[in-house]
PDB file of C-alpha atoms in Angstrom:
ATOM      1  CA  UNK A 175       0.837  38.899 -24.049  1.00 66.00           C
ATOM      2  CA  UNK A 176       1.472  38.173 -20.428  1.00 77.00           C
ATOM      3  CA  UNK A 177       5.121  38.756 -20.250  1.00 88.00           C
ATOM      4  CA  UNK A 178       6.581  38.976 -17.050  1.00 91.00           C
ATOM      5  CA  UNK A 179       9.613  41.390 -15.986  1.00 94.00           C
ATOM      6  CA  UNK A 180      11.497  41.724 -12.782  1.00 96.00           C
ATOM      7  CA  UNK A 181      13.099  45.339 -12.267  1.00 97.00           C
ATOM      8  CA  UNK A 182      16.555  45.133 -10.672  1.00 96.00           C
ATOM      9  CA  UNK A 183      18.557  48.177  -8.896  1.00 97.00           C
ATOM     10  CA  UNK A 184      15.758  50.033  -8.301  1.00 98.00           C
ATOM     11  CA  UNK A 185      17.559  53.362  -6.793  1.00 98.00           C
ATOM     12  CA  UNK A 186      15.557  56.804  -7.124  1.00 98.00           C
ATOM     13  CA  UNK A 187      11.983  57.757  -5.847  1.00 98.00           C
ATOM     14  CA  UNK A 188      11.076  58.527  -9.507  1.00 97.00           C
ATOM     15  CA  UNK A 189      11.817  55.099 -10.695  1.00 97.00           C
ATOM     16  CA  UNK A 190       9.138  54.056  -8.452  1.00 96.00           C
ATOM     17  CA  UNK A 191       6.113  56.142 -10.160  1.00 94.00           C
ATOM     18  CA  UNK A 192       6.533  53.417 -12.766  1.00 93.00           C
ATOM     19  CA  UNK A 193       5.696  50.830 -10.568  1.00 93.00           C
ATOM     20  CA  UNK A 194       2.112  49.534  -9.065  1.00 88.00           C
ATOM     21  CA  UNK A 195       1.811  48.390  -5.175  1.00 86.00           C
ATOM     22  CA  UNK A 196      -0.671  45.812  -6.238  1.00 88.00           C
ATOM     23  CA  UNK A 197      -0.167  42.347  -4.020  1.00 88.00           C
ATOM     24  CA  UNK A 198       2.858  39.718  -5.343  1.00 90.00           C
ATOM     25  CA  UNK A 199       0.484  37.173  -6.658  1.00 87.00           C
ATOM     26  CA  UNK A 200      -0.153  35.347  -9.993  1.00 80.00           C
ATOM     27  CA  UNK A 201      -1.534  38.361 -11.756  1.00 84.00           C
ATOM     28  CA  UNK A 202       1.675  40.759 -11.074  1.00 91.00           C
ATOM     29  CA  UNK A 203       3.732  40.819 -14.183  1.00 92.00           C
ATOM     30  CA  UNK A 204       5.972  43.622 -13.007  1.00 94.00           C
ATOM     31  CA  UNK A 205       8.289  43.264 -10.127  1.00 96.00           C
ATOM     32  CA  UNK A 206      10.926  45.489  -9.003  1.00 98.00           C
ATOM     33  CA  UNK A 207      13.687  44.781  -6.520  1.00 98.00           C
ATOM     34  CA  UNK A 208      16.212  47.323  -3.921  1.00 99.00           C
ATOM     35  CA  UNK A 209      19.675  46.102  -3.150  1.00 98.00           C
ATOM     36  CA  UNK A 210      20.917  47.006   0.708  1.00 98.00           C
ATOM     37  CA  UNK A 211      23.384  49.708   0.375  1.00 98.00           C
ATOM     38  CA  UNK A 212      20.118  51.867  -1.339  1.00 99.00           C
ATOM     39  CA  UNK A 213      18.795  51.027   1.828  1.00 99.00           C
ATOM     40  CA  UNK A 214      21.456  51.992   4.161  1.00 99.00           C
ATOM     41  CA  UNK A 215      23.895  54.593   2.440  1.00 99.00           C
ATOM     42  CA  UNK A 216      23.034  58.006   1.188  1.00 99.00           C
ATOM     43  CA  UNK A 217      25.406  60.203  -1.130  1.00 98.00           C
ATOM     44  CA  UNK A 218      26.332  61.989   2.407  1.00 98.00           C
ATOM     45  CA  UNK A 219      28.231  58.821   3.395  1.00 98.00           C
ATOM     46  CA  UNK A 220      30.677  59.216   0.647  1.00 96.00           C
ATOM     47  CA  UNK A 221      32.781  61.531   2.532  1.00 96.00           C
ATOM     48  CA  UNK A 222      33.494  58.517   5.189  1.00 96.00           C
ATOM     49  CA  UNK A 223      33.050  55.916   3.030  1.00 96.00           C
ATOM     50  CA  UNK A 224      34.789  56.604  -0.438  1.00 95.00           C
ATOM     51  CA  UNK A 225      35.045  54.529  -2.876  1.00 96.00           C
ATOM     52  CA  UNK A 226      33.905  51.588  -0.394  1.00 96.00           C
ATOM     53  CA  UNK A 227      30.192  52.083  -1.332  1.00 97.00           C
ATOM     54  CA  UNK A 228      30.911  52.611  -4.864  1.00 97.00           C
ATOM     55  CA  UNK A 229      28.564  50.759  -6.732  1.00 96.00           C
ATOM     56  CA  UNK A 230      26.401  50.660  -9.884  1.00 95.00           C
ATOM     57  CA  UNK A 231      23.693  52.433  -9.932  1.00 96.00           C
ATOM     58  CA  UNK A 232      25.846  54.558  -7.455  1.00 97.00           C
ATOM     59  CA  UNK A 233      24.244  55.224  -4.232  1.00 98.00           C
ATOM     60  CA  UNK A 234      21.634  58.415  -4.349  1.00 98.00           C
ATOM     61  CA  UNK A 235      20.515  60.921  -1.453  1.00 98.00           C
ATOM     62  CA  UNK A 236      18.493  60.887   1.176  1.00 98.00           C
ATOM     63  CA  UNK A 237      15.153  61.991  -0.350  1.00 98.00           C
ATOM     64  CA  UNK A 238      15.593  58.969  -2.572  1.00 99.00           C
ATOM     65  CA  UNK A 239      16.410  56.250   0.608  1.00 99.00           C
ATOM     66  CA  UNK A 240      13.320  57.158   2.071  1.00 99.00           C
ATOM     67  CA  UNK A 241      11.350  56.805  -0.685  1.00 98.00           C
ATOM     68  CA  UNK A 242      12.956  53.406  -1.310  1.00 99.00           C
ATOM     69  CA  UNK A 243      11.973  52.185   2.244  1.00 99.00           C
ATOM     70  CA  UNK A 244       8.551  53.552   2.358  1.00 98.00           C
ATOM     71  CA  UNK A 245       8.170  51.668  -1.330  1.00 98.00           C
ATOM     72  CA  UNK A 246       9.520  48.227   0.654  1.00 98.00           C
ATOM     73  CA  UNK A 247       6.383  48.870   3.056  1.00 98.00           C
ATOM     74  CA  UNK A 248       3.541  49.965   0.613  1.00 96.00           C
ATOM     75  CA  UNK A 249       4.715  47.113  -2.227  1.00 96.00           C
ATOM     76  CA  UNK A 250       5.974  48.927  -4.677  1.00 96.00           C
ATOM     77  CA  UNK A 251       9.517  47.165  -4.326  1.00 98.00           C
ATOM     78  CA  UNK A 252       8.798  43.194  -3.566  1.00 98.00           C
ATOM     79  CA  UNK A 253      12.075  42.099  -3.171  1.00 98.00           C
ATOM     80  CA  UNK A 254      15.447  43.123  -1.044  1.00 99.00           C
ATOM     81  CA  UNK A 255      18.047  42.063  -2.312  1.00 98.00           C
ATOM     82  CA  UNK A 256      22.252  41.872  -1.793  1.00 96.00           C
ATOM     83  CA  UNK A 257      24.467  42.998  -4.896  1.00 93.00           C
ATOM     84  CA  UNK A 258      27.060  41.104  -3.461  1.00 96.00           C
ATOM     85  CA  UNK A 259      30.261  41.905  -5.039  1.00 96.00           C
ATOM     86  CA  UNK A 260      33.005  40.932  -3.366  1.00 96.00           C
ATOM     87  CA  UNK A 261      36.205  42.941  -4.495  1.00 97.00           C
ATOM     88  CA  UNK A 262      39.690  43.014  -2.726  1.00 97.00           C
ATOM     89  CA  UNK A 263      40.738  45.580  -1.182  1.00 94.00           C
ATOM     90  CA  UNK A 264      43.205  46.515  -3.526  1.00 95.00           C
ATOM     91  CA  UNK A 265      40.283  46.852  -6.159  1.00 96.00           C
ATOM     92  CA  UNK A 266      38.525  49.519  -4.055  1.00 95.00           C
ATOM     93  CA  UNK A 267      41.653  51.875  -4.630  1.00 92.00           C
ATOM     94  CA  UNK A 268      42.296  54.651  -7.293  1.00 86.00           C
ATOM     95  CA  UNK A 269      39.163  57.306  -6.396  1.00 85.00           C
ATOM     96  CA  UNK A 270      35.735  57.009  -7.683  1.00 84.00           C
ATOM     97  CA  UNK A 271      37.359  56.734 -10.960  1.00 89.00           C
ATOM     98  CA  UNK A 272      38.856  53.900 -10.814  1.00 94.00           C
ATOM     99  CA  UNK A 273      37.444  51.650  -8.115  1.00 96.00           C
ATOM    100  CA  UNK A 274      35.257  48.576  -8.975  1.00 97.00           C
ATOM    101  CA  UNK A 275      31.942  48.841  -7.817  1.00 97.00           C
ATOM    102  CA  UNK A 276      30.018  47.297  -5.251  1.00 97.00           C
ATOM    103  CA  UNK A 277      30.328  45.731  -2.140  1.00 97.00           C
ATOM    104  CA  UNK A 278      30.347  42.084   0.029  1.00 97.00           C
ATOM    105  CA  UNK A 279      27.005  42.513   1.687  1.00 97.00           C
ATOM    106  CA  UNK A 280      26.290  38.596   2.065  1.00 96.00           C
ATOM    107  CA  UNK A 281      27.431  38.378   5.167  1.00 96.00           C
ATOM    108  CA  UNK A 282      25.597  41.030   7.320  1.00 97.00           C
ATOM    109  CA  UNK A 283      23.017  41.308   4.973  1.00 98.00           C
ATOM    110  CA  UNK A 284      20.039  39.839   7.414  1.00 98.00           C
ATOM    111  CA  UNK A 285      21.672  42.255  10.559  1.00 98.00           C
ATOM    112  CA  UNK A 286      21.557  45.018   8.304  1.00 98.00           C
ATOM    113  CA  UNK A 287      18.078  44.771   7.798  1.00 98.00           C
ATOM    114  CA  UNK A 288      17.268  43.660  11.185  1.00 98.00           C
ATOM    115  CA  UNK A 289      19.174  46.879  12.267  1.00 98.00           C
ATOM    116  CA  UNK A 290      16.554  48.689  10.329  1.00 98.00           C
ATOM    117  CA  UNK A 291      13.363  46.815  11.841  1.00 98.00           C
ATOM    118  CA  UNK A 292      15.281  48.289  15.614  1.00 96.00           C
ATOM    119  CA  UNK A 293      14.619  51.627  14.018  1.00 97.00           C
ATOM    120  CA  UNK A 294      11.265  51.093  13.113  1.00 98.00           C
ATOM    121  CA  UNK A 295      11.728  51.353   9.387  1.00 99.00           C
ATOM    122  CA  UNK A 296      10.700  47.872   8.748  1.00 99.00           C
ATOM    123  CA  UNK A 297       9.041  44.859  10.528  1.00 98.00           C
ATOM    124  CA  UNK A 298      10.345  41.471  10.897  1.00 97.00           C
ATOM    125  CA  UNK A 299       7.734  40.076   9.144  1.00 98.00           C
ATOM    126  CA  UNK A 300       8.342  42.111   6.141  1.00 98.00           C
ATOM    127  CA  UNK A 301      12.238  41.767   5.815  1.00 98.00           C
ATOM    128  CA  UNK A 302      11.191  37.664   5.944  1.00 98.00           C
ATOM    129  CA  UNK A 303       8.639  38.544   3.368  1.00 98.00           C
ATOM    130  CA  UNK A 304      10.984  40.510   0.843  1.00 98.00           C
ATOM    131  CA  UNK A 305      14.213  38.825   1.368  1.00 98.00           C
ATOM    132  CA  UNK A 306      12.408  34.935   1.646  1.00 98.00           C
ATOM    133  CA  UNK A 307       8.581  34.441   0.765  1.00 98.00           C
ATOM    134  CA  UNK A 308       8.707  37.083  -2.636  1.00 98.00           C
ATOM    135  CA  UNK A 309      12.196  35.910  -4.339  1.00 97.00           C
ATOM    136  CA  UNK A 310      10.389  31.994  -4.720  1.00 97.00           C
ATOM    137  CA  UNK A 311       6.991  33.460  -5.038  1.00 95.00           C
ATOM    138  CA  UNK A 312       8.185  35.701  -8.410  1.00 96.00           C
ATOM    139  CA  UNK A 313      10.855  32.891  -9.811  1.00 94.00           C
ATOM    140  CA  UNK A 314       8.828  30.076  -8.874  1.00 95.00           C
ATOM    141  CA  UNK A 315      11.614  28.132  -6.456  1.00 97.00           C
ATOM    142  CA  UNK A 316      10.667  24.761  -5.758  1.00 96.00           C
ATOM    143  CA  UNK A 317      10.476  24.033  -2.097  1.00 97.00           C
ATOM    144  CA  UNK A 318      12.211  27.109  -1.090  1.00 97.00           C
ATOM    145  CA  UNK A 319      11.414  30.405   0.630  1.00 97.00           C
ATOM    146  CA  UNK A 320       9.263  29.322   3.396  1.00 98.00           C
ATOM    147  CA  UNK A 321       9.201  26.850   6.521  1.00 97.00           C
ATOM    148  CA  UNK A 322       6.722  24.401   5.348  1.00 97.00           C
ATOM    149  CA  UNK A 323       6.610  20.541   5.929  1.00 96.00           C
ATOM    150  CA  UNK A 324       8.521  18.747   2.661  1.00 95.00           C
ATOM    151  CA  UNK A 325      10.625  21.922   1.935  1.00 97.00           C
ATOM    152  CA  UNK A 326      14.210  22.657   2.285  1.00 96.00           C
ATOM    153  CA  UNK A 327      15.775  23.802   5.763  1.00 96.00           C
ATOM    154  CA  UNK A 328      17.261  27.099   4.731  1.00 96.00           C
ATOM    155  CA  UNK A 329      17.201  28.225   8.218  1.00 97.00           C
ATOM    156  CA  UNK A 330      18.761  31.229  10.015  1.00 97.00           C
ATOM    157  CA  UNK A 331      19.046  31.248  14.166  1.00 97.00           C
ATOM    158  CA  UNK A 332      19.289  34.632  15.503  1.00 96.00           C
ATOM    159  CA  UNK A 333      19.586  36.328  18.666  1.00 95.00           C
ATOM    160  CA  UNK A 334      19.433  38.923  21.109  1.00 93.00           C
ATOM    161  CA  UNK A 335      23.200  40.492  21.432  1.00 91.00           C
ATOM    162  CA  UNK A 336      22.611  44.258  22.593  1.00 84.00           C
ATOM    163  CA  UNK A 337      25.363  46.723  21.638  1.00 92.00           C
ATOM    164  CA  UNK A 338      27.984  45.143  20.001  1.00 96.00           C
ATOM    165  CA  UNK A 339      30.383  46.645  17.411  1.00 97.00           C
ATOM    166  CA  UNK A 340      31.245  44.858  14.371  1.00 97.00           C
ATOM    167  CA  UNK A 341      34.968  44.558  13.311  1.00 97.00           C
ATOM    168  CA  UNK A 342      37.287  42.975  11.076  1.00 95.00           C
ATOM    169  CA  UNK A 343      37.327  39.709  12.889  1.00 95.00           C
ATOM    170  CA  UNK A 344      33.866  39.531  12.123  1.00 95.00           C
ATOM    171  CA  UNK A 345      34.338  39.034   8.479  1.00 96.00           C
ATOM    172  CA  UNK A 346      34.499  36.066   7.126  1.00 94.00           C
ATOM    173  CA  UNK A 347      34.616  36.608   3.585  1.00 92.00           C
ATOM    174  CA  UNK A 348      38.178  36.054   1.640  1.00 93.00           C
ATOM    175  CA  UNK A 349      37.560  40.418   0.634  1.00 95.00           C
ATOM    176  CA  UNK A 350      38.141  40.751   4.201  1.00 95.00           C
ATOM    177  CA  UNK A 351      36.261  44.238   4.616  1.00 97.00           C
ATOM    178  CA  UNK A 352      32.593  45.093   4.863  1.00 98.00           C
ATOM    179  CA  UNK A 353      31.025  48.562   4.388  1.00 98.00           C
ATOM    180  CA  UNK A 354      28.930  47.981   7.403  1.00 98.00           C
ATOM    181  CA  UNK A 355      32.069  46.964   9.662  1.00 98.00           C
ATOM    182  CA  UNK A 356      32.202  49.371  13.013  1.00 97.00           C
ATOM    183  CA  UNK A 357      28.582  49.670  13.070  1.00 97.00           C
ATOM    184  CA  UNK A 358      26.431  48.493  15.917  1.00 97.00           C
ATOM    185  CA  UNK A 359      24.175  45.729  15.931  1.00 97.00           C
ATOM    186  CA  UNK A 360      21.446  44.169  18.604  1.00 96.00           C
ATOM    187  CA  UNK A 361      21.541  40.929  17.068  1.00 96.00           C
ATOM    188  CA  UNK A 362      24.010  38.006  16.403  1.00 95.00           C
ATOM    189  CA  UNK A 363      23.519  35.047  13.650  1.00 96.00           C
ATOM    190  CA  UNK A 364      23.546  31.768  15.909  1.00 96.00           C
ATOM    191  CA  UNK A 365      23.550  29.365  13.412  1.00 97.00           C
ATOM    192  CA  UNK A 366      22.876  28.827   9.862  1.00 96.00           C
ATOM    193  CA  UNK A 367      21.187  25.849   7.546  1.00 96.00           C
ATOM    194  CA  UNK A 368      21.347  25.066   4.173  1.00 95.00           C
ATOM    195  CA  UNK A 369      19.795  22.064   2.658  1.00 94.00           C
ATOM    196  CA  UNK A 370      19.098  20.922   6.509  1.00 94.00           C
ATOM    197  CA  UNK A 371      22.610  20.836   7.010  1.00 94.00           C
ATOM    198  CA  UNK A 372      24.520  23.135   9.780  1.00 96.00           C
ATOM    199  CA  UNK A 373      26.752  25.073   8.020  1.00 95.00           C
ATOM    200  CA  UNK A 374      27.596  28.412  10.425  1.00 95.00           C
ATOM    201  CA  UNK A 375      27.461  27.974  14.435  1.00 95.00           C
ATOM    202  CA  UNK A 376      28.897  30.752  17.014  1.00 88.00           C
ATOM    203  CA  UNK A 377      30.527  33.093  14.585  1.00 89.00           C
ATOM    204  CA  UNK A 378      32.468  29.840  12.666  1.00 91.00           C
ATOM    205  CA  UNK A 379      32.177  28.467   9.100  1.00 91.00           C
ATOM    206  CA  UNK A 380      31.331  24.428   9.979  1.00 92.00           C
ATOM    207  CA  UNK A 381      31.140  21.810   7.438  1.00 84.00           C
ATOM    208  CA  UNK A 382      32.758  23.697   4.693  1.00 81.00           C
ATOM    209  CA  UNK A 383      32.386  20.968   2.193  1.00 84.00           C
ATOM    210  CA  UNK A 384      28.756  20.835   2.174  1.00 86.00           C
ATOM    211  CA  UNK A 385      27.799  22.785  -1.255  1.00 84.00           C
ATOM    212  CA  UNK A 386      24.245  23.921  -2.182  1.00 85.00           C
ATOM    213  CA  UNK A 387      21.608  21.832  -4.799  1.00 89.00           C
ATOM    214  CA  UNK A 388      20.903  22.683  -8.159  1.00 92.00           C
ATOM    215  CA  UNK A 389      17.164  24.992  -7.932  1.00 95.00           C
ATOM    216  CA  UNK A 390      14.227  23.752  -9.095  1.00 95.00           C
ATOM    217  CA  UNK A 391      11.456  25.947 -10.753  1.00 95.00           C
ATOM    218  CA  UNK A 392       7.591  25.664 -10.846  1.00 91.00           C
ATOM    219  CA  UNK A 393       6.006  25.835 -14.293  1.00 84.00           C
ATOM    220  CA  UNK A 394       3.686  28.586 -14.703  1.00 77.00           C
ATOM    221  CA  UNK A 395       0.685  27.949 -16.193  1.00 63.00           C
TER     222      UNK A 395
END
């Protein structure tokens, strides 16, 4: 029949026995994605965190973040992705019960994961792969995904910042809180393109008109 499906919230290690490492190519009908927090939180956080890294499916233990991670690596999951969700803090209140789930992870998405590649879990090359190169690979994006001549300059600029501790200043977003803030990070974004056009330099929103372009989509054959 041929029909393709893309798995999203991927979330427990026995999720993953359903899934096949074979390589993200034309003949893959089944693809499965991770969001960040499965990447970063474990049900042990929840005593710091709270309600913060509420989200749905909620965030599991440590047994099943390692599985996760090691699936990122062998190809079980081919894409990272962000769940961004970004709720007030007044919507966060009220106890697991009553919270809204998830989290703004936009933002400090990309340090997150870079973060991650300083602790050896991942390499560069595959956080470019699963969070650039698979997303236009499995839906097919148009001129998107990679630095080639003739596509679109979605472009991050990072570097080299040892040691420093991310606070409230840092955020950006009109939630104004981040479940990552007083963490430390190695790395800085320097500037950001979309479309070709500069739209973040030295930790500043810049040309705050310029909006994205519709996506185009390959037909399959």
């Amino acid at each position: 029949m041929g029909t393709r499906l893309h798995v999203l919230h991927v979330t427990t290690a026995k999720e993953l026995g359903l899934l096949a490492d074979t390589p993200l190519n034309e003949d893959k009908r089944i693809t499965a994605e991770v969001c960040i927090p499965h990447l970063l939180f474990t049900s042990s956080d929840y005593s710091a965190l709270g309600p913060f890294i509420k989200c749905n499916p909620a965030i599991k233990d440590v047994f099943d973040k390692e599985a996760l991670r090691s699936a990122v690596n062998s190809g079980l999951i081919d894409v990272i992705a962000t769940d961004h969700a970004p709720h007030l803090l007044g919507d966060k209140e009220g106890g697991a019960l009553k919270a809204a789930s998830g989290m703004p992870m936009v933002q400090f998405s990309l340090l997150s994961m870079l973060k991650l590649v300083d602790e050896g879990v991942f390499s560069i090359e595959k956080i470019v792969e699963k969070m650039c190169h698979a997303p236009a690979k499995i839906y097919t994006i148009y001129n998107r995904g990679y630095i080639r001549t003739g596509y679109q300059a979605d472009l991050v600029v990072i570097k080299p910042a040892a040691n420093w501790r991310l606070t409230s200043k840092d955020i950006l977003s009109k939630c104004k809180w981040s479940p990552v803030e007083g963490e430390i990070f190695n790395y800085q974004i320097e500037k950001t393109f979309v479309n070709g056009c500069l739209v973040y330099s030295d930790r500043q929103l810049i040309n705050k008109n310029h909006r994205g372009q519709e996506l185009k989509f390959r037909i399959r054959n």
